XYZ file of C-alpha atoms in Angstrom:
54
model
C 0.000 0.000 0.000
C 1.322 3.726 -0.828
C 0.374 7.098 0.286
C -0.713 9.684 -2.635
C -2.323 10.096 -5.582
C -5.155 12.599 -7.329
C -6.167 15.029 -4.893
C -9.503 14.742 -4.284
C -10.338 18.691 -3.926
C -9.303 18.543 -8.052
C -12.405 15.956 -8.822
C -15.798 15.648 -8.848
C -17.250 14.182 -5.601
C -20.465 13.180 -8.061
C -18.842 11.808 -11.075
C -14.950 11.533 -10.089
C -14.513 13.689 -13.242
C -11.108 16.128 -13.377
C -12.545 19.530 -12.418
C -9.679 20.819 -15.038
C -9.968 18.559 -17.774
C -13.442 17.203 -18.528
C -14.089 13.620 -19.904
C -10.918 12.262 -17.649
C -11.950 10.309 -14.561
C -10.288 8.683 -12.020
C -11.668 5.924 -9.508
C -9.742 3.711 -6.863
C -6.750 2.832 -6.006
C -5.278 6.359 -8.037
C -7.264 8.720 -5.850
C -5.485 10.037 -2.795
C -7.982 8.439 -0.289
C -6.676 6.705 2.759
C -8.090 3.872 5.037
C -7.644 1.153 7.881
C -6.726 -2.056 6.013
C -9.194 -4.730 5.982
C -10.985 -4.186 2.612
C -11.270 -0.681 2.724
C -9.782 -0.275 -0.179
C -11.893 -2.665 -2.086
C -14.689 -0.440 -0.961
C -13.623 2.807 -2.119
C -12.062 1.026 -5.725
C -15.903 -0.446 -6.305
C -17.769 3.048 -4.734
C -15.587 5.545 -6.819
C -16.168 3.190 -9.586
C -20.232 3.265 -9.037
C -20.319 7.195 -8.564
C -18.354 7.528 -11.882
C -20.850 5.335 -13.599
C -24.413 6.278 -12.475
């Protein structure tokens, strides 16, 4: 596990969509969102994935 990644104050809390570059995304492991091991990680990967896609 690593530390960093796409701030989150640059996307889209809605769609996960760049707030600078519309039409890119990003979802998962690639956002800078940290959590207690244990699966927490699978969460966040499959519930940036379903915000992105609704």
């Amino acid at each position: 596990m690593t530390l960093g990644g796409v701030d989150t104050t640059q996307l889209s809390s809605k769609t996960m969509e760049a707030r600078d570059v519309p039409g890119l995304y990003f979802i998962g492991e690639v956002v800078d969102v940290t959590g207690w091991l244990g699966g927490y990680n699978f969460l966040w990967a499959w519930s940036s994935a379903w915000a992105q896609a609704i």
